[in-house]
Every structure is written in structure tokens, then in C-alpha cells.
Short mmCIF file of N, CA and C in Angstrom, two decimals:
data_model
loop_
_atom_site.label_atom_id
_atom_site.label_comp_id
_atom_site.label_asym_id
_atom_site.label_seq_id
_atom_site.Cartn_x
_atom_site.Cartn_y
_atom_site.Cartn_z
N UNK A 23 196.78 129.01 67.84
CA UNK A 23 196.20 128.77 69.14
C UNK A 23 194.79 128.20 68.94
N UNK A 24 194.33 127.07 69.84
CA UNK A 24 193.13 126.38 69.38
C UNK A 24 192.01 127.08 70.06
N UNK A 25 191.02 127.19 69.21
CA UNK A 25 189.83 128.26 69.65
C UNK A 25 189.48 127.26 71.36
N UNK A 26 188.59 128.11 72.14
CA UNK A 26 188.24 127.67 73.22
C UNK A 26 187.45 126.85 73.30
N UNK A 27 186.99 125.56 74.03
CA UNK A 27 185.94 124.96 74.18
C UNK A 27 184.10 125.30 73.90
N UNK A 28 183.24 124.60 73.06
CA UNK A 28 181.96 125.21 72.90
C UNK A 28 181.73 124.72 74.44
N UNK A 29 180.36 125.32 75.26
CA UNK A 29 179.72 125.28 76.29
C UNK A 29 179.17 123.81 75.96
N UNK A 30 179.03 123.31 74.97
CA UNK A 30 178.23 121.91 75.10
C UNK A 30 179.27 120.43 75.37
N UNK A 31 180.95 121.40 74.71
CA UNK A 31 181.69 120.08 74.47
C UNK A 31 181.85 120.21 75.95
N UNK A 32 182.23 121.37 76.77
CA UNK A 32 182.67 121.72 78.22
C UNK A 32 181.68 120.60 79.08
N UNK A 33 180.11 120.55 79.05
CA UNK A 33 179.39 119.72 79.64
C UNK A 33 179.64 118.37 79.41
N UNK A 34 179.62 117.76 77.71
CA UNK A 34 179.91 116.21 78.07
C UNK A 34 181.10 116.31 78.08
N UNK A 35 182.11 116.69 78.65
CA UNK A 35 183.61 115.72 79.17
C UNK A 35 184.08 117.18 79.86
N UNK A 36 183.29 117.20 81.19
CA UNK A 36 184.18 118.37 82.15
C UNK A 36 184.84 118.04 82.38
N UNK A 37 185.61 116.64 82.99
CA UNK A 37 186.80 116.46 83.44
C UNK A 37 187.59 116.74 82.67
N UNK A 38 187.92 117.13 81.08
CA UNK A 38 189.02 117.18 80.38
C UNK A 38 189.51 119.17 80.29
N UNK A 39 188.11 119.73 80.55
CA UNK A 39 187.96 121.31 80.67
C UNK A 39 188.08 121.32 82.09
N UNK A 40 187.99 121.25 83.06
CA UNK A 40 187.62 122.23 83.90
C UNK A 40 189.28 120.86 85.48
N UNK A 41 189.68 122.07 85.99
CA UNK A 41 190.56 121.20 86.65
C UNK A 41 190.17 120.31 88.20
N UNK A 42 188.70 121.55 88.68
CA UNK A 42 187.97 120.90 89.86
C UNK A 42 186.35 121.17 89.66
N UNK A 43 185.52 120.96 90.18
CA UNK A 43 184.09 120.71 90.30
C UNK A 43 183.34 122.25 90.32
N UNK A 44 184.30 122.73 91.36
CA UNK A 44 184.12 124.04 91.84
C UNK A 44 184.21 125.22 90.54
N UNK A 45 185.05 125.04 89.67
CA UNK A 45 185.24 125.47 88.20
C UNK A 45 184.37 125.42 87.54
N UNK A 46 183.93 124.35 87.80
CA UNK A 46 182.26 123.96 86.53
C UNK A 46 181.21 125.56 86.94
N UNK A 47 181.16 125.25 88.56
CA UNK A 47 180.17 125.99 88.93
C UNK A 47 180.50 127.84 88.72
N UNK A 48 181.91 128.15 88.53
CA UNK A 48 182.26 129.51 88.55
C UNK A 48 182.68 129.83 87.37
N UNK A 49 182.35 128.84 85.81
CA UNK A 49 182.16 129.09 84.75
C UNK A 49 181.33 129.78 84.30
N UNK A 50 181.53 131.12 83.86
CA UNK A 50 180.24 131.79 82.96
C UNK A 50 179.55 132.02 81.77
N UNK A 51 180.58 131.40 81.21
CA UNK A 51 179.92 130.79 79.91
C UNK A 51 178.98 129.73 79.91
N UNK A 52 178.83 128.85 81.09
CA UNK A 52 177.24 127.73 80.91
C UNK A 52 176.45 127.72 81.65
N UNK A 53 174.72 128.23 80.80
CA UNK A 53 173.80 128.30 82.27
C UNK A 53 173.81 127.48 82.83
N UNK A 54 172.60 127.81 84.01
CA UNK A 54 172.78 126.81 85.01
C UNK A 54 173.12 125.41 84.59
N UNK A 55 171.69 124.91 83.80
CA UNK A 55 170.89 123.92 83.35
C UNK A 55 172.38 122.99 82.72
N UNK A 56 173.59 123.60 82.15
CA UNK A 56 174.50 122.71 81.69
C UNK A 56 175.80 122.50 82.72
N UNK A 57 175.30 123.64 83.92
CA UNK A 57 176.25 123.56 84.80
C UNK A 57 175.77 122.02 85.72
N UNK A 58 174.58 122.22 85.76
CA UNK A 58 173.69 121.09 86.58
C UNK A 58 174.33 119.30 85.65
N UNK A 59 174.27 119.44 84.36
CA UNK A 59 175.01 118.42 83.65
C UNK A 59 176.14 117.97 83.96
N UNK A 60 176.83 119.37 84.04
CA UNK A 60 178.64 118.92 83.99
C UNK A 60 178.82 118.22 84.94
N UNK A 61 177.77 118.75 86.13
CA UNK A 61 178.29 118.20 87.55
C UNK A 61 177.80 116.95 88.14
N UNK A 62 177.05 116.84 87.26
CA UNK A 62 176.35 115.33 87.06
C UNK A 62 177.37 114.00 86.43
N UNK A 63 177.44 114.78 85.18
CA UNK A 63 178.52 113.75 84.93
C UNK A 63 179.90 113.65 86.14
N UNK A 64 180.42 114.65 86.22
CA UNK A 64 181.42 114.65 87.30
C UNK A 64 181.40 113.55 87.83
N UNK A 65 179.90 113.63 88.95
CA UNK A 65 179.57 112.37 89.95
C UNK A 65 179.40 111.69 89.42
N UNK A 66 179.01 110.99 88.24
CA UNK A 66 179.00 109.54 87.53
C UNK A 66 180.08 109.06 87.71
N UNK A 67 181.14 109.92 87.15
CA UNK A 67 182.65 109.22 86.79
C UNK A 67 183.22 109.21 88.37
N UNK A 68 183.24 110.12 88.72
CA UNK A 68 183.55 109.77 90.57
C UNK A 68 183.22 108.53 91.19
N UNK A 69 181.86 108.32 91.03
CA UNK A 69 180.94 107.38 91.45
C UNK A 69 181.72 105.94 91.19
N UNK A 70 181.72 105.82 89.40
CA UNK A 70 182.16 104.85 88.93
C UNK A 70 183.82 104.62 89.53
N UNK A 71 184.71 105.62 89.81
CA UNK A 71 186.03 105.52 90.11
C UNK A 71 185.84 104.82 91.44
N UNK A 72 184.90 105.31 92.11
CA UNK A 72 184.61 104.64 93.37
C UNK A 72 184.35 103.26 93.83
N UNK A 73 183.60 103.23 92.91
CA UNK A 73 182.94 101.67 92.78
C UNK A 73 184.51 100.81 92.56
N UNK A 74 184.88 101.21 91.11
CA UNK A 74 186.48 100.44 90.79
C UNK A 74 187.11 100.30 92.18
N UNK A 75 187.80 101.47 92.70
CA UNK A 75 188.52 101.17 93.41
C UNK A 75 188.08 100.38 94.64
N UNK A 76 186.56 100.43 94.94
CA UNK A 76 186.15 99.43 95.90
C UNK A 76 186.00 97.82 95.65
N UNK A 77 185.67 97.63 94.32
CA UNK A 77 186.56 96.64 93.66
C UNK A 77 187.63 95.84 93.58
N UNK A 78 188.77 96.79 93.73
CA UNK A 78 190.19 96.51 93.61
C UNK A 78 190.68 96.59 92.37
N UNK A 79 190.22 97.36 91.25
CA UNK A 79 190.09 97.86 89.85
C UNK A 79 190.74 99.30 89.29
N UNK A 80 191.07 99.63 90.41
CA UNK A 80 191.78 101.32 90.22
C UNK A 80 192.86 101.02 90.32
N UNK A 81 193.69 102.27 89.63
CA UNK A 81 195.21 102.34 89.46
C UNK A 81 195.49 103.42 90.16
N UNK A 82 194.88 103.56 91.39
CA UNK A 82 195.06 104.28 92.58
C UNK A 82 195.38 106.02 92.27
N UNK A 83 194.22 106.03 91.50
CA UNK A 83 193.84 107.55 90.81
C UNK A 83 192.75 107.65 92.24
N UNK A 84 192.75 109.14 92.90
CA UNK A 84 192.17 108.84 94.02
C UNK A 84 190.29 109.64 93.22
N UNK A 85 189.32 109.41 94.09
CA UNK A 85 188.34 110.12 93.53
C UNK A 85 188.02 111.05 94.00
N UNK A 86 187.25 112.55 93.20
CA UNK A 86 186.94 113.72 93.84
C UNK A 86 185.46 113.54 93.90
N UNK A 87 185.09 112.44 94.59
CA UNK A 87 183.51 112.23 94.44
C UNK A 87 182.81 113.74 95.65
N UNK A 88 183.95 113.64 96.52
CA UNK A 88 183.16 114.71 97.85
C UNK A 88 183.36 115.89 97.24
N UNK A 89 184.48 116.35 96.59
CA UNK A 89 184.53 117.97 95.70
C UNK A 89 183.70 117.97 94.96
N UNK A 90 182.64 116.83 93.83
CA UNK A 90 181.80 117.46 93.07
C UNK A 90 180.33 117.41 94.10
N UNK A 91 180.70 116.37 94.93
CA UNK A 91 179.20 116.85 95.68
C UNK A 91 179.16 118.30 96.60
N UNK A 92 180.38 118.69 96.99
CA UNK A 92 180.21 119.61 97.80
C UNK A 92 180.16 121.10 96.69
N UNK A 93 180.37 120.71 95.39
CA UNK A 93 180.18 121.82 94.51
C UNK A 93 178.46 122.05 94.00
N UNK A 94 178.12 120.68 93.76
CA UNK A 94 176.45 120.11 93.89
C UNK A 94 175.84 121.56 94.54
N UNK A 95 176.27 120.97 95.87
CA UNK A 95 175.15 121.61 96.77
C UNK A 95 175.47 123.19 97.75
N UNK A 96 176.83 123.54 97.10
CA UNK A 96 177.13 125.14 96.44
C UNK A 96 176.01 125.89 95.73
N UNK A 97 176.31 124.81 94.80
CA UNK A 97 175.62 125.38 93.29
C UNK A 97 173.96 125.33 93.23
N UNK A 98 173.78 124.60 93.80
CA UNK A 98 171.59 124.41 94.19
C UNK A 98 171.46 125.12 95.46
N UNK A 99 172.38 125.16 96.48
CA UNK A 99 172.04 126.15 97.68
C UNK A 99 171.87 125.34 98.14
N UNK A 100 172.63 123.98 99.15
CA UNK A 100 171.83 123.01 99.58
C UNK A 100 173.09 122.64 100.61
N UNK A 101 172.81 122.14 101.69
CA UNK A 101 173.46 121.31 102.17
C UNK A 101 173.94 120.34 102.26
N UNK A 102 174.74 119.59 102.92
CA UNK A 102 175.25 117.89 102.47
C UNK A 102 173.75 117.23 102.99
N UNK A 103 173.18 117.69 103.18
CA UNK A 103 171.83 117.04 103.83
C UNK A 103 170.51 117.45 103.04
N UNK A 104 171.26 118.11 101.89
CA UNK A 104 170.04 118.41 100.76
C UNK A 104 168.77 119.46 101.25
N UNK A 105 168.92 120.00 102.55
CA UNK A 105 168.21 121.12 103.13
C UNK A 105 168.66 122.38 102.63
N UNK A 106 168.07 123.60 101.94
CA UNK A 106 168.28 124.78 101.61
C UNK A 106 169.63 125.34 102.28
N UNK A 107 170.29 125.71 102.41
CA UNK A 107 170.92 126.39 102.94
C UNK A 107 170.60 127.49 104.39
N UNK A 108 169.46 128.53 103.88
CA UNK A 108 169.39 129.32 104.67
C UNK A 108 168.18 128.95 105.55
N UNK A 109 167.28 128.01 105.15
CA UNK A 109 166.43 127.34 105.76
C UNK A 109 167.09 126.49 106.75
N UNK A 110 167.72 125.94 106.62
CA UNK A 110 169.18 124.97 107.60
C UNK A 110 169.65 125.79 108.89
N UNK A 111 170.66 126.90 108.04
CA UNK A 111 170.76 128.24 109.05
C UNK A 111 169.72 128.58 110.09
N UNK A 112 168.59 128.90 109.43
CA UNK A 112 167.62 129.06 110.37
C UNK A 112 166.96 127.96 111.90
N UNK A 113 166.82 126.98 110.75
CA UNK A 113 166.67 125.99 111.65
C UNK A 113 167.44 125.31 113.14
N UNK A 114 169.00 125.64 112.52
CA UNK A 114 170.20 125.41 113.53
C UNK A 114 169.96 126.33 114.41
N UNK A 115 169.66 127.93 114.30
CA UNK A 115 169.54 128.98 115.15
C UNK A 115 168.71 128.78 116.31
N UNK A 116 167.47 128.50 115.41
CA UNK A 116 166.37 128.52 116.52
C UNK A 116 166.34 127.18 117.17
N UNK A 117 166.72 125.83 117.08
CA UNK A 117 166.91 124.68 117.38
C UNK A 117 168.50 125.18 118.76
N UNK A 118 169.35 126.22 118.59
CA UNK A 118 170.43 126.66 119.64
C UNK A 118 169.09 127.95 120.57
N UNK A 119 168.80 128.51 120.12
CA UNK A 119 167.78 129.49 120.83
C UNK A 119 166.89 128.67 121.36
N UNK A 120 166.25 127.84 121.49
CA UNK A 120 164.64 127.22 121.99
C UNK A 120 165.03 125.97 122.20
N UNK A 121 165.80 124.97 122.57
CA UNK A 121 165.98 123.61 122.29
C UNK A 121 164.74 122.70 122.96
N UNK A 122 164.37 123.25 124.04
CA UNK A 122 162.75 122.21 124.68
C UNK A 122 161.93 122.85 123.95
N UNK A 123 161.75 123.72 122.68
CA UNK A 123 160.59 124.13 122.39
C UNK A 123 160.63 123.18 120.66
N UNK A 124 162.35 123.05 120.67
CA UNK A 124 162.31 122.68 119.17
C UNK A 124 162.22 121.17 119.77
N UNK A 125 162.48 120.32 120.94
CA UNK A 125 162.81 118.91 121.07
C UNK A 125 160.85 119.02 121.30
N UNK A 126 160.04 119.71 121.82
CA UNK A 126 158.65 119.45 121.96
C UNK A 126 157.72 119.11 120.08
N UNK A 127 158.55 120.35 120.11
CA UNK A 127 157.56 120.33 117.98
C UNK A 127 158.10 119.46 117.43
N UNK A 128 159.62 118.52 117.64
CA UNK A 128 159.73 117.28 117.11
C UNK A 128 159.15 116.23 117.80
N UNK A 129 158.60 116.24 118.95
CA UNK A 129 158.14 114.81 119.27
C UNK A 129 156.65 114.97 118.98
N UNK A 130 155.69 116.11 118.61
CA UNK A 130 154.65 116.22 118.31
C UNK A 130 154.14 115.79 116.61
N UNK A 131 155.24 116.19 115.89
CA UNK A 131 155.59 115.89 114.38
C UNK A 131 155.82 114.21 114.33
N UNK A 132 156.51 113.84 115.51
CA UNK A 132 157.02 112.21 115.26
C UNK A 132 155.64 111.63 115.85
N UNK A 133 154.85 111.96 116.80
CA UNK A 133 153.53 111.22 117.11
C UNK A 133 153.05 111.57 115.81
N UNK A 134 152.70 112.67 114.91
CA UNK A 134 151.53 112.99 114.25
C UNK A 134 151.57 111.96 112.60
N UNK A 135 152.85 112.11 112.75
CA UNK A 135 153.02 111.03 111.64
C UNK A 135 152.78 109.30 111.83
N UNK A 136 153.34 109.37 113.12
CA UNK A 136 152.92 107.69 113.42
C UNK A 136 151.28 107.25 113.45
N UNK A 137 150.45 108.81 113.84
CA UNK A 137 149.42 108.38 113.72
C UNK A 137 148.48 108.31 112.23
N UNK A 138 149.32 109.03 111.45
CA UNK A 138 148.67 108.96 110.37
C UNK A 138 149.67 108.05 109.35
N UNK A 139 150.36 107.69 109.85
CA UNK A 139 150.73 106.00 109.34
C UNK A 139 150.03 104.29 109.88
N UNK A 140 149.06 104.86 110.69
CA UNK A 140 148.59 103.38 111.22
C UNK A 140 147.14 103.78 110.69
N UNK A 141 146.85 104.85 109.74
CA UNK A 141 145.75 105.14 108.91
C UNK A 141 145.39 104.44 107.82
#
């Protein structure tokens, strides 16, 4: 029986270890820092499958570009919008609780910046 994968071979070629994105991240054998790799590469090769098939270059292998991003931002605590998670939460809450108080502090934020862009 062939010994198991080292944690370093697992990072450069996750696609051949791990069967979805989500795997990378619920692996406990690699800290973060190589979990952050695997899933990097992931999206390269996604990326690139993407590109091909927008091309007309794929052999209609489909891509899991949205499973490694949505494992991404699992794994950092982040939203598809790259906002914290529970900072997001929060924000949605009180933006449903206060909406003329949250639509006032955004149009005060959107003047304050315009004015310190014509600075």
C-alpha cells in the first residue's frame, strides 16, 4: 500500500489529492499557510480551464472555478464580496433594522469622499 501524500506534494498538485476545494480546506494535515496555496493553485487551473473553454479550447471538462472560490472565502471568513463574514452579518442587520439611518451614513460617506477627491 503506497504511503500517503507529504503535505507539500498535497499543495503543488491538489487537484490530483483532494476530490473538491472544500477538502483542501477540511484537511488537517496542512496549515493554513499551505491550505491558502492549494487553493490558489486550484483557482489558477480553474481560471486557466476557463479561459480555454472561453476560447473554444476545452474538451468540455466543466470548471470548479465557483467551488474553489466559495471554499476561498470559507476558509479566510469572507464573503463573495471579500467582506468579513460577521462584519457583513452585522452590517445586513442593521442596514434591515435602520434603513434611512443606514441610506443617510451612506450618502454622507459618498459626499465626504467626493469632497476629498476634488482635494
Amino acid at each position: 500500500m503506497p504511503e500517503p501524500a507529504s503535505p507539500k506534494t498535497k499543495v503543488e498538485k491538489p487537484a490530483t489529492y483532494f476530490q473538491s476545494p472544500s477538502d483542501v480546506v477540511s484537511d488537517a494535515r496542512l496549515s493554513a499557510t499551505q491550505k491558502r496555496k492549494a487553493l490558489d493553485t486550484l483557482e489558477q487551473d480553474a481560471r486557466q480551464l476557463a479561459d480555454a473553454s472561453a476560447e473554444g479550447m476545452a474538451g468540455g471538462e466543466p470548471t470548479n472555478l465557483h467551488d474553489v472560490l466559495q471554499a476561498k472565502a470559507e476558509f479566510c471568513g469572507e464573503t463573495d464580496a471579500g467582506v468579513p463574514t460577521t462584519l457583513g452579518a452585522e452590517l445586513a442587520q442593521t442596514v434591515r433594522e435602520q434603513p434611512f439611518w443606514s441610506m443617510g451614513f451612506a450618502m454622507l460617506v459618498g459626499i465626504g469622499i467626493g469632497v476629498a477627491m476634488r482635494r
